[in-house]
Tab-separated table of C-alpha atoms in Angstrom:
chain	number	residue	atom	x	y	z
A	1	UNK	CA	-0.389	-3.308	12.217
A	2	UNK	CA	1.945	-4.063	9.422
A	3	UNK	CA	1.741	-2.100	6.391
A	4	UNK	CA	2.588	-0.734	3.156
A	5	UNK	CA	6.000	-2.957	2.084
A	6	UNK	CA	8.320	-1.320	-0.549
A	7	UNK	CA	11.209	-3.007	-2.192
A	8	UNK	CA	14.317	-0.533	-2.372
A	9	UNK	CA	16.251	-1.415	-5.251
A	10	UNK	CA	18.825	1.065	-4.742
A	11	UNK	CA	19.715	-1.038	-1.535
A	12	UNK	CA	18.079	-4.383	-1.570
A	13	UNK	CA	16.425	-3.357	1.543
A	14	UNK	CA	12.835	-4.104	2.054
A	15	UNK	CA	10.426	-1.376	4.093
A	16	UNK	CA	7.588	-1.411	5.875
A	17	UNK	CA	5.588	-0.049	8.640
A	18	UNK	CA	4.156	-0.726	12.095
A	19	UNK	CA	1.266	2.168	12.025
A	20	UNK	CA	-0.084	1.583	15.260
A	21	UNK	CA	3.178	2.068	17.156
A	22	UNK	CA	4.773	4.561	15.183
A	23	UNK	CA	7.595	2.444	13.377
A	24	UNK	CA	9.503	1.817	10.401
A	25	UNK	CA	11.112	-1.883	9.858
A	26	UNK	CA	13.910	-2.757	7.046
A	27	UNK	CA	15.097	-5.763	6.656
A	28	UNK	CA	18.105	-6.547	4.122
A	29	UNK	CA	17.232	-10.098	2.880
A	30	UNK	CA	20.500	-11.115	1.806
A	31	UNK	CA	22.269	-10.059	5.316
A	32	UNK	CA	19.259	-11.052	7.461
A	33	UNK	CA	20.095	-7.181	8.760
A	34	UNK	CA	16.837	-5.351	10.903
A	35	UNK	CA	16.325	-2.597	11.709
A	36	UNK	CA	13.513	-0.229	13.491
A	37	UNK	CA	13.166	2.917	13.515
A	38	UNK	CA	10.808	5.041	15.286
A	39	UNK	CA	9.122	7.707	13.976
A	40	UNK	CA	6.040	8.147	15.016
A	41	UNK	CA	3.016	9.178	14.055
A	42	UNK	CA	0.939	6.667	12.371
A	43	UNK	CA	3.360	6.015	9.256
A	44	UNK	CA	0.774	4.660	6.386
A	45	UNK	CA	3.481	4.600	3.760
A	46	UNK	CA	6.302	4.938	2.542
A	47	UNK	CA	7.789	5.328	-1.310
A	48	UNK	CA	11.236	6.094	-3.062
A	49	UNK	CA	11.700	10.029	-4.159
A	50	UNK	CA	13.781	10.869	-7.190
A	51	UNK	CA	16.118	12.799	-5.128
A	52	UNK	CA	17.275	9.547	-3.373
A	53	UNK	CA	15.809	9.119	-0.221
A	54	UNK	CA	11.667	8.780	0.748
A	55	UNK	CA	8.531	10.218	1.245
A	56	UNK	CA	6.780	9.033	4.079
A	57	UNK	CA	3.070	9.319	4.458
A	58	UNK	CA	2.238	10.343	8.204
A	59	UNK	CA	-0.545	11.128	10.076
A	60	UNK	CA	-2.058	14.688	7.689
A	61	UNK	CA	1.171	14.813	5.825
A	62	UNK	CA	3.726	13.773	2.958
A	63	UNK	CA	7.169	14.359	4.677
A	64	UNK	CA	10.820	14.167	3.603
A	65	UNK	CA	12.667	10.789	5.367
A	66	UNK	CA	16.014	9.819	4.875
A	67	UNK	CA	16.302	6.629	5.724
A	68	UNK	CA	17.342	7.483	9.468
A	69	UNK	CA	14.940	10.321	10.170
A	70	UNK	CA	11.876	12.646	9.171
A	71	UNK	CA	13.558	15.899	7.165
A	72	UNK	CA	11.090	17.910	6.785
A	73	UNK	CA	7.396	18.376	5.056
A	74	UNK	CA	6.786	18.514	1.636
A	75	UNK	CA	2.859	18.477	1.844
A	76	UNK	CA	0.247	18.565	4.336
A	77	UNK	CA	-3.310	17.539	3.674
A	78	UNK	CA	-6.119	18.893	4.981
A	79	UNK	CA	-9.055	16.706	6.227
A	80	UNK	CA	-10.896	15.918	9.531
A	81	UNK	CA	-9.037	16.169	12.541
A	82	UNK	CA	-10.231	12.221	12.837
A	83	UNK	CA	-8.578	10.897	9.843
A	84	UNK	CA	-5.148	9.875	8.655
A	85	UNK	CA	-3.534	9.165	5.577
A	86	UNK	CA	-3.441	5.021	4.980
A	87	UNK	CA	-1.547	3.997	1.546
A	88	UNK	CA	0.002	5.405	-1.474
A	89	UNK	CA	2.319	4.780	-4.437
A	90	UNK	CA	3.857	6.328	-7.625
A	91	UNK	CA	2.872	6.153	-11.201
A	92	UNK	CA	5.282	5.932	-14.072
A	93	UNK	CA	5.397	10.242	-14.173
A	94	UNK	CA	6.716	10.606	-10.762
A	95	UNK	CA	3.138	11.490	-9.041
A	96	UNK	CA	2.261	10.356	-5.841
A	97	UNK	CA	-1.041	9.145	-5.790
A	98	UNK	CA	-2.607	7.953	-2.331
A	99	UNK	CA	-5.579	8.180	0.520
A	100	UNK	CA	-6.788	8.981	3.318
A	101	UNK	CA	-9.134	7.293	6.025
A	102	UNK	CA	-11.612	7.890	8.991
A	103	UNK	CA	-9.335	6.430	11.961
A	104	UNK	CA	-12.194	5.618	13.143
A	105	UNK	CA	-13.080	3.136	10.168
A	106	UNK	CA	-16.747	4.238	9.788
A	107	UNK	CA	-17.243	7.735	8.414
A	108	UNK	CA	-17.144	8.101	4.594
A	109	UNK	CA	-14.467	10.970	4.997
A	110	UNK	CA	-11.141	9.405	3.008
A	111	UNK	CA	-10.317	10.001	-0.175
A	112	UNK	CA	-7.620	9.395	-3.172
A	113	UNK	CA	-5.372	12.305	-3.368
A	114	UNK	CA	-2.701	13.534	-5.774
A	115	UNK	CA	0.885	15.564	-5.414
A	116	UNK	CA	2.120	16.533	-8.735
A	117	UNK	CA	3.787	19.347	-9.755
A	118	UNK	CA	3.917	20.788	-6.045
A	119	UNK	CA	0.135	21.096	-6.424
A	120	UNK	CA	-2.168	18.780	-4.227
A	121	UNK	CA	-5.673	18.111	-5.323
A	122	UNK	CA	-8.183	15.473	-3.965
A	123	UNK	CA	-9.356	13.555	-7.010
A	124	UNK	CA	-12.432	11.502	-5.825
A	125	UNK	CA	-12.749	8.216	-4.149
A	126	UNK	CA	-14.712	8.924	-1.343
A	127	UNK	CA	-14.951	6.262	1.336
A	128	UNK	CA	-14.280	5.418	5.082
A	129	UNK	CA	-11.079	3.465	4.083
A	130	UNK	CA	-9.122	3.711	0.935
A	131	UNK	CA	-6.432	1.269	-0.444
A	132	UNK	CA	-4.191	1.252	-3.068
A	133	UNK	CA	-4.505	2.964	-5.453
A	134	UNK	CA	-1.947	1.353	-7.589
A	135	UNK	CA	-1.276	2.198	-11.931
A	136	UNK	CA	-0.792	0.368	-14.399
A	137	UNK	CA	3.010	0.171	-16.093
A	138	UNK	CA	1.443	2.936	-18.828
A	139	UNK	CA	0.112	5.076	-16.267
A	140	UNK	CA	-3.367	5.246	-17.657
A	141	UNK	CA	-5.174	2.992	-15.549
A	142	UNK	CA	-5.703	3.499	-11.924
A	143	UNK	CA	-7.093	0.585	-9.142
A	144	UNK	CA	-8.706	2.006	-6.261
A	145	UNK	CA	-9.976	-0.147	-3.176
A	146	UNK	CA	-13.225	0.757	-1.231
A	147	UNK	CA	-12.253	-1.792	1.631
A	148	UNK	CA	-15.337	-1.629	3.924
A	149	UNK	CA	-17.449	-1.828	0.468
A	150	UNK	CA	-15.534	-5.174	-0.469
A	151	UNK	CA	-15.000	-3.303	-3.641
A	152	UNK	CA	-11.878	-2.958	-6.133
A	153	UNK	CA	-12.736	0.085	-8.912
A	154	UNK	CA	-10.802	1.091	-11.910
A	155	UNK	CA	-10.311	4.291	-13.290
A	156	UNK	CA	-9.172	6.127	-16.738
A	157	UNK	CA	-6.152	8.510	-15.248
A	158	UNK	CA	-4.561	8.657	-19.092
A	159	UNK	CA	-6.078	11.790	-19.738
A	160	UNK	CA	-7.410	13.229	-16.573
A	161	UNK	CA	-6.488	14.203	-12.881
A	162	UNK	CA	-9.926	12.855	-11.058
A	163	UNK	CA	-11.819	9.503	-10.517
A	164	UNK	CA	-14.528	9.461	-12.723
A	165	UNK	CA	-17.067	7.083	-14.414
A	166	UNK	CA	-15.013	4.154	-12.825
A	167	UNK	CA	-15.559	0.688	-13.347
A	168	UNK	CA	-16.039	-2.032	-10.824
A	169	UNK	CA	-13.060	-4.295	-10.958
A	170	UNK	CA	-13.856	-7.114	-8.220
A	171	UNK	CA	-16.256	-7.157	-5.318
A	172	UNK	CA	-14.755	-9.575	-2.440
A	173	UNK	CA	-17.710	-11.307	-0.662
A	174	UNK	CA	-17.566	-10.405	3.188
A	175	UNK	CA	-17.210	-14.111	3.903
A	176	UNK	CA	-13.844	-13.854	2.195
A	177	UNK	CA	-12.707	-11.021	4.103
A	178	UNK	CA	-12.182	-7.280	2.946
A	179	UNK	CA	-9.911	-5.855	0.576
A	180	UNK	CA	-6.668	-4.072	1.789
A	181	UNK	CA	-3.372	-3.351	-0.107
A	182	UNK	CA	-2.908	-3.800	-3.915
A	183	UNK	CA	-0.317	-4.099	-6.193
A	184	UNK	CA	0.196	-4.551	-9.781
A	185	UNK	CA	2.752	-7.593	-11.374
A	186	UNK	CA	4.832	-6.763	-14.556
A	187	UNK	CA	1.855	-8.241	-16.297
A	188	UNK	CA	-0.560	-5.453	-14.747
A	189	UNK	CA	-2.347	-8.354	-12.980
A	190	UNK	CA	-3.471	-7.389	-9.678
A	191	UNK	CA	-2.556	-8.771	-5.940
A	192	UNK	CA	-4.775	-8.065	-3.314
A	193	UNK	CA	-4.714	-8.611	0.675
A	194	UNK	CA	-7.165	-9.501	2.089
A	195	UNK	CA	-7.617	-8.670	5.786
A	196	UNK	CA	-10.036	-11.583	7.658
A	197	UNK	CA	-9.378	-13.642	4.487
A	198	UNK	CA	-6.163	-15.405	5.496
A	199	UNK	CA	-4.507	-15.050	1.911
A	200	UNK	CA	-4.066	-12.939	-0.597
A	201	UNK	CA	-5.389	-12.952	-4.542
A	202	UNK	CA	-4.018	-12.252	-7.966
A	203	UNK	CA	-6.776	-11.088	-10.353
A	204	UNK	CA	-6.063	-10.867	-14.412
A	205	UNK	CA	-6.242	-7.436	-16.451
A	206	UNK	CA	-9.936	-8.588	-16.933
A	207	UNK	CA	-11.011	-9.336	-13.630
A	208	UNK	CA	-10.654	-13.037	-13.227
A	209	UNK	CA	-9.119	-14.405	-9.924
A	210	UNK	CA	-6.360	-16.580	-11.219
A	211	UNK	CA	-4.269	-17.618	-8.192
A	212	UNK	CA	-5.038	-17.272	-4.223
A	213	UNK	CA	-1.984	-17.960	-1.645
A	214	UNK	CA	-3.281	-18.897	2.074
A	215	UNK	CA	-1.557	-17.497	4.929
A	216	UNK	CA	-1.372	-18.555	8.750
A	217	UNK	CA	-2.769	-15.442	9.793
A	218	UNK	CA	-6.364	-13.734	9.039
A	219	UNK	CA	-5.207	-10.062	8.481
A	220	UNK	CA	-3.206	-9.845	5.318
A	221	UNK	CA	-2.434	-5.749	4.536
A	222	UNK	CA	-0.466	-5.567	0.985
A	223	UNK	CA	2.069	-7.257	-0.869
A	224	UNK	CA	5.831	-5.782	-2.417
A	225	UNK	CA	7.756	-7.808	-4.985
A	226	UNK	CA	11.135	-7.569	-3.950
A	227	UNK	CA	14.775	-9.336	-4.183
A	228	UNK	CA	17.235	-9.266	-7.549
A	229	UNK	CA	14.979	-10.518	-9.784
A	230	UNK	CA	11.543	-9.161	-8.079
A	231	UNK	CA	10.479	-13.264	-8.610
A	232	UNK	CA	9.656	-12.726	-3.829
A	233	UNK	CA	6.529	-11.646	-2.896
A	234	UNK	CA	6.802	-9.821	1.139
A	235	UNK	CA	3.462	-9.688	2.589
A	236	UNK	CA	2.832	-7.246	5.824
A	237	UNK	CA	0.020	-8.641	7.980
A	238	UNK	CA	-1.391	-6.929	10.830
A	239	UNK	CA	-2.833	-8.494	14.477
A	240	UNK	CA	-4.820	-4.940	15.463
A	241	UNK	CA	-7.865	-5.823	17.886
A	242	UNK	CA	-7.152	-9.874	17.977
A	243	UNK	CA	-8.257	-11.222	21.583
A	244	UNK	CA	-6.119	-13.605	23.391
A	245	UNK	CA	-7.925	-16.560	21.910
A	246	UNK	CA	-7.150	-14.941	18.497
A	247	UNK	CA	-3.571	-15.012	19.163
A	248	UNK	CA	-3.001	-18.254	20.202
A	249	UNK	CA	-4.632	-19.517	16.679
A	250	UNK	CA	-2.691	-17.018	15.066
A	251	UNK	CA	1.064	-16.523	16.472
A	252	UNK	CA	2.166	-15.263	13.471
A	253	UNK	CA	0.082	-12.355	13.152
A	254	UNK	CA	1.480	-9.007	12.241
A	255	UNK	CA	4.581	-11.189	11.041
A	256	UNK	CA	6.258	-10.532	7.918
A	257	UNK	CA	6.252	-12.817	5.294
A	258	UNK	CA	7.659	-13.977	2.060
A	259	UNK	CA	6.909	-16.859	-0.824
A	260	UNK	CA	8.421	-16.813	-4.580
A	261	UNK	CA	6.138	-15.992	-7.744
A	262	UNK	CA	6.445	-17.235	-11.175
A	263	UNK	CA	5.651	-12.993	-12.737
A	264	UNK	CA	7.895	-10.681	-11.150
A	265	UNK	CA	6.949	-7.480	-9.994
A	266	UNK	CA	8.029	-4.086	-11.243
A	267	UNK	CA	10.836	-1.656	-10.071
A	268	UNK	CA	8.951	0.685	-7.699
A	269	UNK	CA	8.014	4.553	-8.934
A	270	UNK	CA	10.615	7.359	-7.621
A	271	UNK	CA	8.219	10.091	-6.514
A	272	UNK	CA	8.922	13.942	-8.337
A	273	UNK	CA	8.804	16.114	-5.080
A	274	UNK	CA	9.996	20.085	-4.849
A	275	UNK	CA	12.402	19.729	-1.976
């Protein structure tokens, strides 16, 4: 189950994780250099901290990772022995805004959370999965995805902490798959993956789908914008509970993969963590 990409600038190393076994991959695009680490755990994301290494989202906990190993814990989260923490990112301030899911994929249990300041707060979104969130390059705007809803929502975070009186951003009909991932352009236009929907989408600021890019593979999980000029677009895809029939239509599943966009992306927060 491929997941949650980041582009390291600082290196020109691109992350991501296997969640199911436990893993972290980088690959260095201009070398062709891999690596895998293993860590354990259910790894749901990972993002750049301040300080110079990462946080790592794992299992109930944000935790300290180096680039070779798990440090220590900065935060852990409490929540139902039957959930996990699934996706995350950082705004323009340094906060680390992410959620949490029911493993199980059917109990309305996640939720968006928030580390600021040291201080962790749950600030709405209540669902059985949550993706995203991802914020806008002013930090007021926040996109939250209800994936077993089909629904995108957009909140008002310039002058509050919580998710309230949010506005419905896109709705994905189920014959198009379900949301997953998200992740905002340098022209806050939105890409989405869509897992069961074989592609992924970029909607405008206003909600308009203006470009869709197919894939060879059903379950596409989120995209990064990555390489010196942020113009290639790595997509993590996932082939979690595909029978054998499945597979052979889809050998590429839970591949990574890349193709160039005309709007680069943007440099990826560095997370503001007490260490």
């Amino acid at each position: 189950m491929g997941e949650g990409p980041l582009w390291d600038d600082r290196s020109g190393t691109l992350w991501f994780g296997d969640i199911l076994s436990g893993r972290l991959h980088s690959l260095e695009p201009e070398t062709n250099t891999q690596r895998t680490i293993e860590v354990g755990g259910y790894p749901g994301f990972l993002l750049l901290d301040a300080a110079g290494g990462f946080v790592l989202g794992r299992g109930h906990a944000l935790e300290r990772f180096d680039g070779e190993r798990v440090t220590g814990e900065t935060a852990r989260v409490e929540m139902r022995a039957g959930n996990r923490l699934n996706d995350g990112t950082v705004d323009p301030a340094g906060r680390i805004w992410f959620g949490s899911m029911d493993f199980g994929c059917t109990l309305a249990t996640g939720a968006v959370h928030l580390f600021a300041g040291g201080k962790l707060t749950t600030v709405g979104g209540e669902c059985a999965i949550t993706n995203g969130p991802a914020v806008t390059a002013d930090g007021r705007l926040l996109y939250h995805v209800d994936t077993l809803a089909g629904q995108i929502w957009r909140f008002d975070i310039g002058e509050r902490d919580t998710l309230i009186d949010g506005v419905l951003f896109a709705t994905i009909d189920p014959a198009d798959g379900t949301p997953d991932g998200v992740v905002l352009d340098s022209e806050d236009h939105l890409w989405v993956g869509l897992w069961g929907g074989w592609s992924a989408r970029r909607y405008a600021p206003d909600g308009k789908l203006v470009e869709t890019v197919r894939f060879p593979c059903a379950n596409v999980t989120k995209i990064a914008f990555g390489g010196p000029d942020l113009k290639t677009a790595y997509a993590t895809t996932a082939r979690d509970n595909m029978d054998d029939a499945a597979l052979a239509d889809q050998p590429l599943a839970g591949g990574l993969f890349a193709f160039p966009v005309d709007v680069p992306g943007r440099l990826s927060g560095r997370a503001v963590s007490p260490r």
